[in-house]
Amino acid sequence: MTSLCNLLTIKALPYLCCMTISYKWLMDYFQQPIPHEKLNLILNSIGLEVEGYDEYQEIKGNLAGLITGEVLTVEKHPNADRLSITTVNTGHGQPLQIVCGAPNVAVGQKVIVAPVGTTIYPTTGDPITMKAAKIRSIESQGMICAEDEIGLGTDHNGIKVLPAETPVGIAVSSLFNPYEDHIISIGLTPNRSDAMSHFGVARDICTWLNHHEGSNIKPIIRLKSVEATESKPCPINVTIENQEDCRRYAGAFISGVQITSSPIWMQQRLKAIGQRPINSIVDITNYILHDTGQPLHAFDADKIKGSAIRVKNLSKGTIFKSLDEKERKLNETDLMICDGEEQPMCMGGVFGGMDSGVSAQTKNIFLESAWFHPVSIRKTSFGHQLRTDAAMHFEKSVDIGQTFEVLKKAAQLILEISGGKMDASLVDVYPTPLQQPIIQLPFEYVKKLSGKSYAPSTIKNILMDMGFEKLEESSDSITVKVPSHKTDVHIPADLVEEIMRIDGFDNIEIPSSITITPATSNRNNDHASREKIAGLLTGMGFNEMLNNSITNSKLYTDEELKSSVRMLNNLSSELDMLRLTMLETGLETISRNINHRNENLKLFEFGKTYQLSNKEYKEEDHLALFTTGVIKSASWNNKEIDADLFFLKGVIKSLGQQSGIQPISFQQSTHSKFDVVLEGSLEGKTLVNISKPNEQLLKQYDIKIPVWYADINWKNWMDASRKSNIRYKEISKFPSVHRDLSFVANTTLTYAEIEKTLTSLSIPQLRSFGLFDVFKSEKLGKDKQSLAMNFVFMDESKTMKDEEIEKMMNKITTQIEKQFQAEIRK
């Protein structure tokens, strides 16, 4: 069933990393631009799913419709002290009369005019379309614009005055040339670290074009590398102490740099992909990151104490002041870039330090290009909640083979843009060079796995275009060395996937016949039972909900977290562990529904819970039921009924009967999270717990009404159900006999105790019994209550006589008096 609660409970589990690509930037790698529609098709074909393809305007509206004008006259407005009446020559017909409120408007100025009909886009606020209007009784035919009114800046002190030599009547857009582009949002699966850059995407596109169109192209590399020269040793000494988490560390010392603004072309490209320009050095490192996929970091070399860098872990609790001016306590797993005095300067691959970063006064820099272990980066990034671009690249694993080459390209850009000189040799500490995997790929295996017969030449060409090195080729196989940028390729199946991706999964032929061998499963199939139970609950007015089994660790206590299953690769700081129980995610759903004024809820969910017990992971199936608010609305013939323990217990009993589970024995229990706990079991195994979360727990979810919760252990429930032997029999020809019994007992007596006692009597003819009235009064005595029960007897072989029934009732009466010290009411 679809209901409000269904629509509000489903959370999407993020699994894609979104990569932002600039169309113009990407096209720098090609001789001829690729049409937008074709590029969209290629990207989707090679597994780089296009999630967005949007037009980008540096200046919203691109200054369309705005023209230059010259102020001819300025007069005071007769009805307003702060307004002026101007006439403006726009080079098109008669001069325009415009009422202007700017204090700096003057005759002879060249200005920006928005004529009637033009839409302007302010730096802040909504777009405005110019209309002819009367301002204080004076007609105005447009607007003379300030820079913030048209998106050129933030200044609102007066109108924008153009240079005196500006021609009149030309489009303003021709003066400022606002940058336009198309921004492509690509959804990347976690294994595609090779495509987390403009160069990586271009490499895949070239491979596709070579395969499908017979081209022979490679990405055009426009960035130059700094030329190696005979020079003195680098003044910064680098030592890697943790060689597992930092397997390569390269650096360049550049002296005499000038920290300025980066070139306009670089700023425009960075802004187009959502990066804020800061200064020439920082912008270059960001540009290189998004161009090549290699994160960089620049240190102020004069702040590196001891002229040395140590890559190491520090003791837990060490204080580190990060770039955001916060003091953070380090963990022993955080990989740190330290100076010669072992003071932390930077969280390696994650975040810079306040005391070592580049500032406007920096003259000498040390540029870092390194490879850090993805697991180490991810622990630090999530541990300190620092989700930086660098961290997101490193945690997917960057190309260790390009670490040094990218450093040389970045150094050259710095020399070109910020000046300076590099008379010291480059540093490249690489203790254990990468052993690139070597894979033999049989051609027959490609056909078997893909379902398509590829020519050996096709297989070879696709792999070579992607950067694989051919080591050996025979008539039935090819052996290749995996390039360092293909961090997810390890086995022949990975190569087949790469071939199919470039060829296109849509190009796999569908065979005319498929031969399969039917298989049988030894697993117990409980699908039919789930459907049956779901149908029963739906018939009772319940709605099914679907919750994410990944949840937030903040919902649990420290003690509970000791047995939790934590995520190693969570993509969200709020979804970092697998749920321990069905309760927390269910309460989130209830809270969400209550906030949408949907308080009367009857919900159920089939799901799994996870625990770590004795170093072993434990997964359990559960059926959870939740009720809140009113379960039956008031009408002319009945009162309103609220959700309570007895309703939920009745539901459980009905489900048990339909599953062939009888009888379920209930006993009270206790738990710190619940006001009421009722445990239902059969033959020593717990089948269900019915409970009422206490106010303290509900307060965490902003729930102010009672909630009743039943948790069925699905495995135990199904085991009990399978043991039952359901038999069909004819309806008895003989009538049943009803008898009532009323007795006074202590108020501490529970129905569960009565039920257990009556069941133990083993009277075959006693078909059912139930409680139909409870009465309490001071007249009965202190702590006393009167209970009235109904008993149903039937013998399938004959009509029962009064004497037989009385004998059985006496047996029941005697047991009740003896067991509960009860007084039978005559």
GROMACS .gro file of C-alpha atoms in nm, residues 79-372:
model
  294
   79ASN     CA    1   0.906   6.574  -0.600
   80ALA     CA    2   1.207   6.397  -0.446
   81ASP     CA    3   1.532   6.534  -0.306
   82ARG     CA    4   1.739   6.222  -0.377
   83LEU     CA    5   1.621   6.159  -0.734
   84SER     CA    6   1.737   6.309  -1.060
   85ILE     CA    7   1.573   6.330  -1.403
   86THR     CA    8   1.821   6.242  -1.676
   87THR     CA    9   1.815   6.210  -2.052
   88VAL     CA   10   2.040   5.942  -2.194
   89ASN     CA   11   2.154   5.891  -2.552
   90THR     CA   12   2.161   5.517  -2.629
   91GLY     CA   13   2.240   5.557  -3.001
   92HIS     CA   14   1.897   5.422  -3.092
   93GLY     CA   15   1.632   5.687  -3.175
   94GLN     CA   16   1.535   5.958  -2.929
   95PRO     CA   17   1.718   5.994  -2.597
   96LEU     CA   18   1.555   5.814  -2.304
   97GLN     CA   19   1.420   5.995  -2.001
   98ILE     CA   20   1.530   5.800  -1.694
   99VAL     CA   21   1.473   5.881  -1.327
  100CYS     CA   22   1.794   5.797  -1.140
  101GLY     CA   23   1.864   5.780  -0.767
  102ALA     CA   24   2.245   5.750  -0.785
  103PRO     CA   25   2.435   6.037  -0.619
  104ASN     CA   26   2.721   6.022  -0.873
  105VAL     CA   27   2.523   6.063  -1.200
  106ALA     CA   28   2.658   6.353  -1.410
  107VAL     CA   29   2.640   6.496  -1.760
  108GLY     CA   30   2.883   6.342  -2.006
  109GLN     CA   31   2.921   6.009  -1.830
  110LYS     CA   32   2.924   5.685  -2.028
  111VAL     CA   33   2.690   5.450  -1.846
  112ILE     CA   34   2.515   5.112  -1.864
  113VAL     CA   35   2.147   5.138  -1.959
  114ALA     CA   36   1.873   4.878  -1.915
  115PRO     CA   37   1.596   4.985  -2.157
  116VAL     CA   38   1.232   4.886  -2.114
  117GLY     CA   39   1.191   4.511  -2.173
  118THR     CA   40   1.541   4.418  -2.055
  119THR     CA   41   1.575   4.167  -1.770
  120ILE     CA   42   1.855   4.239  -1.526
  121TYR     CA   43   2.007   3.989  -1.282
  122PRO     CA   44   2.129   4.151  -0.958
  123THR     CA   45   2.422   4.002  -0.765
  124THR     CA   46   2.172   3.920  -0.491
  125GLY     CA   47   1.798   3.893  -0.530
  126ASP     CA   48   1.560   3.793  -0.806
  127PRO     CA   49   1.571   3.900  -1.174
  128ILE     CA   50   1.386   4.222  -1.265
  129THR     CA   51   1.232   4.306  -1.603
  130MET     CA   52   1.232   4.676  -1.689
  131LYS     CA   53   0.893   4.841  -1.748
  132ALA     CA   54   0.796   5.198  -1.830
  133ALA     CA   55   0.693   5.352  -1.499
  134LYS     CA   56   0.614   5.681  -1.329
  135ILE     CA   57   0.838   5.760  -1.034
  136ARG     CA   58   0.695   6.038  -0.821
  137SER     CA   59   0.478   6.146  -1.122
  138ILE     CA   60   0.775   6.154  -1.364
  139GLU     CA   61   0.793   5.892  -1.642
  140SER     CA   62   1.106   5.675  -1.650
  141GLN     CA   63   1.200   5.464  -1.955
  142GLY     CA   64   1.453   5.225  -1.805
  143MET     CA   65   1.742   5.225  -1.560
  144ILE     CA   66   2.098   5.350  -1.538
  145CYS     CA   67   2.268   5.057  -1.363
  146ALA     CA   68   2.505   5.012  -1.074
  147GLU     CA   69   2.739   4.711  -1.093
  148ASP     CA   70   2.552   4.509  -0.828
  149GLU     CA   71   2.223   4.559  -1.013
  150ILE     CA   72   2.348   4.365  -1.316
  151GLY     CA   73   2.570   4.104  -1.150
  152LEU     CA   74   2.907   4.272  -1.222
  153GLY     CA   75   3.002   4.312  -0.855
  154THR     CA   76   2.877   4.417  -0.514
  155ASP     CA   77   2.924   4.796  -0.526
  156HIS     CA   78   2.601   4.994  -0.481
  157ASN     CA   79   2.747   5.335  -0.400
  158GLY     CA   80   2.651   5.470  -0.739
  159ILE     CA   81   2.603   5.389  -1.106
  160LYS     CA   82   2.876   5.210  -1.300
  161VAL     CA   83   3.068   5.473  -1.497
  162LEU     CA   84   3.239   5.342  -1.811
  163PRO     CA   85   3.558   5.481  -1.965
  164ALA     CA   86   3.507   5.806  -2.156
  165GLU     CA   87   3.612   5.647  -2.487
  166THR     CA   88   3.336   5.381  -2.469
  167PRO     CA   89   3.118   5.392  -2.784
  168VAL     CA   90   2.748   5.469  -2.736
  169GLY     CA   91   2.482   5.215  -2.825
  170ILE     CA   92   2.689   4.896  -2.818
  171ALA     CA   93   2.607   4.580  -2.625
  172VAL     CA   94   2.755   4.585  -2.275
  173SER     CA   95   2.838   4.216  -2.309
  174SER     CA   96   3.098   4.306  -2.576
  175LEU     CA   97   3.287   4.513  -2.315
  176PHE     CA   98   3.305   4.252  -2.040
  177ASN     CA   99   3.295   3.926  -2.243
  178PRO     CA  100   3.120   3.724  -1.969
  179TYR     CA  101   3.242   3.366  -1.953
  180GLU     CA  102   3.002   3.096  -2.071
  181ASP     CA  103   3.041   2.722  -2.042
  182HIS     CA  104   2.850   2.397  -1.995
  183ILE     CA  105   2.896   2.208  -1.670
  184ILE     CA  106   2.865   1.829  -1.677
  185SER     CA  107   2.788   1.644  -1.354
  186ILE     CA  108   2.913   1.285  -1.377
  187GLY     CA  109   2.816   1.010  -1.133
  188LEU     CA  110   3.126   0.800  -1.064
  189THR     CA  111   3.124   0.465  -0.891
  190PRO     CA  112   3.391   0.441  -0.616
  191ASN     CA  113   3.624   0.228  -0.831
  192ARG     CA  114   3.659   0.490  -1.108
  193SER     CA  115   3.933   0.704  -0.954
  194ASP     CA  116   4.095   0.721  -1.300
  195ALA     CA  117   3.805   0.940  -1.419
  196MET     CA  118   3.814   1.193  -1.133
  197SER     CA  119   3.978   1.457  -1.351
  198HIS     CA  120   3.938   1.630  -1.686
  199PHE     CA  121   4.237   1.439  -1.823
  200GLY     CA  122   4.098   1.104  -1.707
  201VAL     CA  123   3.763   1.170  -1.876
  202ALA     CA  124   3.938   1.285  -2.195
  203ARG     CA  125   4.146   0.965  -2.202
  204ASP     CA  126   3.830   0.751  -2.196
  205ILE     CA  127   3.664   0.963  -2.466
  206CYS     CA  128   3.967   0.925  -2.694
  207THR     CA  129   3.954   0.547  -2.646
  208TRP     CA  130   3.584   0.545  -2.740
  209LEU     CA  131   3.645   0.759  -3.051
  210ASN     CA  132   3.936   0.540  -3.161
  211HIS     CA  133   3.727   0.225  -3.124
  212HIS     CA  134   3.397   0.343  -3.271
  213GLU     CA  135   3.513   0.592  -3.535
  214GLY     CA  136   3.852   0.454  -3.632
  215SER     CA  137   4.034   0.760  -3.502
  216ASN     CA  138   4.389   0.756  -3.375
  217ILE     CA  139   4.395   1.030  -3.117
  218LYS     CA  140   4.522   1.086  -2.766
  219PRO     CA  141   4.447   1.369  -2.523
  220ILE     CA  142   4.645   1.681  -2.611
  221ILE     CA  143   4.868   1.772  -2.316
  222ARG     CA  144   4.894   2.152  -2.305
  223LEU     CA  145   5.051   2.194  -1.961
  224LYS     CA  146   5.429   2.210  -1.975
  225SER     CA  147   5.662   2.052  -1.721
  226VAL     CA  148   5.944   2.240  -1.555
  227GLU     CA  149   6.277   2.160  -1.716
  228ALA     CA  150   6.521   1.963  -1.506
  229THR     CA  151   6.848   2.150  -1.451
  230GLU     CA  152   7.170   2.084  -1.270
  231SER     CA  153   7.109   2.251  -0.937
  232LYS     CA  154   7.188   2.242  -0.570
  233PRO     CA  155   7.013   2.001  -0.332
  234CYS     CA  156   6.667   2.091  -0.205
  235PRO     CA  157   6.694   2.287   0.123
  236ILE     CA  158   6.398   2.090   0.263
  237ASN     CA  159   6.488   1.736   0.369
  238VAL     CA  160   6.201   1.482   0.341
  239THR     CA  161   6.171   1.162   0.547
  240ILE     CA  162   5.879   0.918   0.532
  241GLU     CA  163   5.846   0.735   0.862
  242ASN     CA  164   5.511   0.570   0.785
  243GLN     CA  165   5.585   0.414   0.446
  244GLU     CA  166   5.262   0.214   0.443
  245ASP     CA  167   5.030   0.515   0.450
  246CYS     CA  168   5.262   0.736   0.243
  247ARG     CA  169   5.428   0.539  -0.034
  248ARG     CA  170   5.554   0.834  -0.235
  249TYR     CA  171   5.631   1.195  -0.148
  250ALA     CA  172   5.759   1.449  -0.400
  251GLY     CA  173   5.829   1.816  -0.353
  252ALA     CA  174   5.963   2.130  -0.516
  253PHE     CA  175   6.126   2.434  -0.352
  254ILE     CA  176   6.047   2.760  -0.532
  255SER     CA  177   6.193   3.087  -0.406
  256GLY     CA  178   6.098   3.449  -0.471
  257VAL     CA  179   5.733   3.393  -0.561
  258GLN     CA  180   5.476   3.674  -0.563
  259ILE     CA  181   5.134   3.588  -0.422
  260THR     CA  182   4.891   3.755  -0.661
  261SER     CA  183   4.556   3.687  -0.817
  262SER     CA  184   4.551   3.401  -1.065
  263PRO     CA  185   4.488   3.473  -1.435
  264ILE     CA  186   4.131   3.546  -1.541
  265TRP     CA  187   4.113   3.228  -1.754
  266MET     CA  188   4.204   3.016  -1.452
  267GLN     CA  189   3.961   3.194  -1.222
  268GLN     CA  190   3.682   3.151  -1.475
  269ARG     CA  191   3.742   2.778  -1.508
  270LEU     CA  192   3.761   2.725  -1.133
  271LYS     CA  193   3.443   2.925  -1.069
  272ALA     CA  194   3.263   2.731  -1.341
  273ILE     CA  195   3.316   2.403  -1.152
  274GLY     CA  196   3.227   2.558  -0.816
  275GLN     CA  197   3.573   2.650  -0.684
  276ARG     CA  198   3.636   2.989  -0.524
  277PRO     CA  199   3.955   3.161  -0.647
  278ILE     CA  200   4.183   3.257  -0.357
  279ASN     CA  201   4.533   3.345  -0.480
  280SER     CA  202   4.771   3.235  -0.751
  281ILE     CA  203   4.934   2.949  -0.554
  282VAL     CA  204   4.616   2.800  -0.410
  283ASP     CA  205   4.435   2.838  -0.743
  284ILE     CA  206   4.713   2.654  -0.926
  285THR     CA  207   4.696   2.360  -0.684
  286ASN     CA  208   4.317   2.346  -0.726
  287TYR     CA  209   4.347   2.373  -1.103
  288ILE     CA  210   4.599   2.089  -1.118
  289LEU     CA  211   4.378   1.874  -0.892
  290HIS     CA  212   4.077   1.900  -1.121
  291ASP     CA  213   4.285   1.879  -1.436
  292THR     CA  214   4.495   1.573  -1.350
  293GLY     CA  215   4.329   1.424  -1.039
  294GLN     CA  216   4.644   1.470  -0.825
  295PRO     CA  217   4.598   1.676  -0.504
  296LEU     CA  218   4.880   1.916  -0.416
  297HIS     CA  219   4.962   2.126  -0.112
  298ALA     CA  220   5.180   2.436  -0.080
  299PHE     CA  221   5.372   2.521   0.238
  300ASP     CA  222   5.531   2.851   0.326
  301ALA     CA  223   5.890   2.719   0.320
  302ASP     CA  224   6.009   2.978   0.571
  303LYS     CA  225   5.767   2.834   0.829
  304ILE     CA  226   5.904   2.480   0.802
  305LYS     CA  227   6.112   2.457   1.119
  306GLY     CA  228   6.435   2.266   1.097
  307SER     CA  229   6.417   2.276   0.714
  308ALA     CA  230   6.279   1.923   0.723
  309ILE     CA  231   5.955   1.738   0.661
  310ARG     CA  232   5.862   1.421   0.848
  311VAL     CA  233   5.566   1.214   0.731
  312LYS     CA  234   5.452   1.027   1.042
  313ASN     CA  235   5.181   0.956   1.297
  314LEU     CA  236   5.170   1.145   1.625
  315SER     CA  237   5.044   1.030   1.963
  316LYS     CA  238   4.673   1.041   2.039
  317GLY     CA  239   4.554   1.373   2.180
  318THR     CA  240   4.822   1.587   2.012
  319ILE     CA  241   4.680   1.933   1.939
  320PHE     CA  242   4.678   2.053   1.578
  321LYS     CA  243   4.555   2.398   1.474
  322SER     CA  244   4.402   2.358   1.129
  323LEU     CA  245   4.347   2.609   0.853
  324ASP     CA  246   3.996   2.689   0.978
  325GLU     CA  247   4.153   2.813   1.304
  326LYS     CA  248   4.015   2.520   1.505
  327GLU     CA  249   4.224   2.319   1.748
  328ARG     CA  250   4.179   1.949   1.679
  329LYS     CA  251   4.289   1.653   1.890
  330LEU     CA  252   4.465   1.401   1.670
  331ASN     CA  253   4.417   1.024   1.665
  332GLU     CA  254   4.710   0.787   1.644
  333THR     CA  255   4.589   0.684   1.294
  334ASP     CA  256   4.608   1.040   1.152
  335LEU     CA  257   4.896   1.071   0.907
  336MET     CA  258   5.062   1.408   0.964
  337ILE     CA  259   5.312   1.619   0.773
  338CYS     CA  260   5.546   1.748   1.044
  339ASP     CA  261   5.841   1.985   1.043
  340GLY     CA  262   6.193   1.914   1.164
  341GLU     CA  263   6.083   1.967   1.524
  342GLU     CA  264   5.803   1.713   1.473
  343GLN     CA  265   5.536   1.979   1.506
  344PRO     CA  266   5.228   1.903   1.289
  345MET     CA  267   5.192   2.130   0.985
  346CYS     CA  268   4.925   1.949   0.786
  347MET     CA  269   4.687   1.653   0.795
  348GLY     CA  270   4.837   1.460   0.506
  349GLY     CA  271   4.598   1.463   0.211
  350VAL     CA  272   4.311   1.610   0.413
  351PHE     CA  273   4.357   1.961   0.554
  352GLY     CA  274   4.627   2.222   0.592
  353GLY     CA  275   4.756   2.386   0.908
  354MET     CA  276   4.709   2.743   1.025
  355ASP     CA  277   5.078   2.804   1.092
  356SER     CA  278   5.233   2.669   0.772
  357GLY     CA  279   5.002   2.780   0.492
  358VAL     CA  280   5.070   3.027   0.213
  359SER     CA  281   4.978   3.389   0.288
  360ALA     CA  282   5.012   3.724   0.110
  361GLN     CA  283   5.358   3.765   0.270
  362THR     CA  284   5.492   3.430   0.149
  363LYS     CA  285   5.809   3.450  -0.062
  364ASN     CA  286   5.933   3.092  -0.069
  365ILE     CA  287   5.716   2.783  -0.103
  366PHE     CA  288   5.757   2.409  -0.080
  367LEU     CA  289   5.511   2.235  -0.311
  368GLU     CA  290   5.397   1.886  -0.209
  369SER     CA  291   5.274   1.608  -0.439
  370ALA     CA  292   5.223   1.274  -0.264
  371TRP     CA  293   5.040   0.942  -0.254
  372PHE     CA  294   4.853   0.864   0.066
   0.00000   0.00000   0.00000
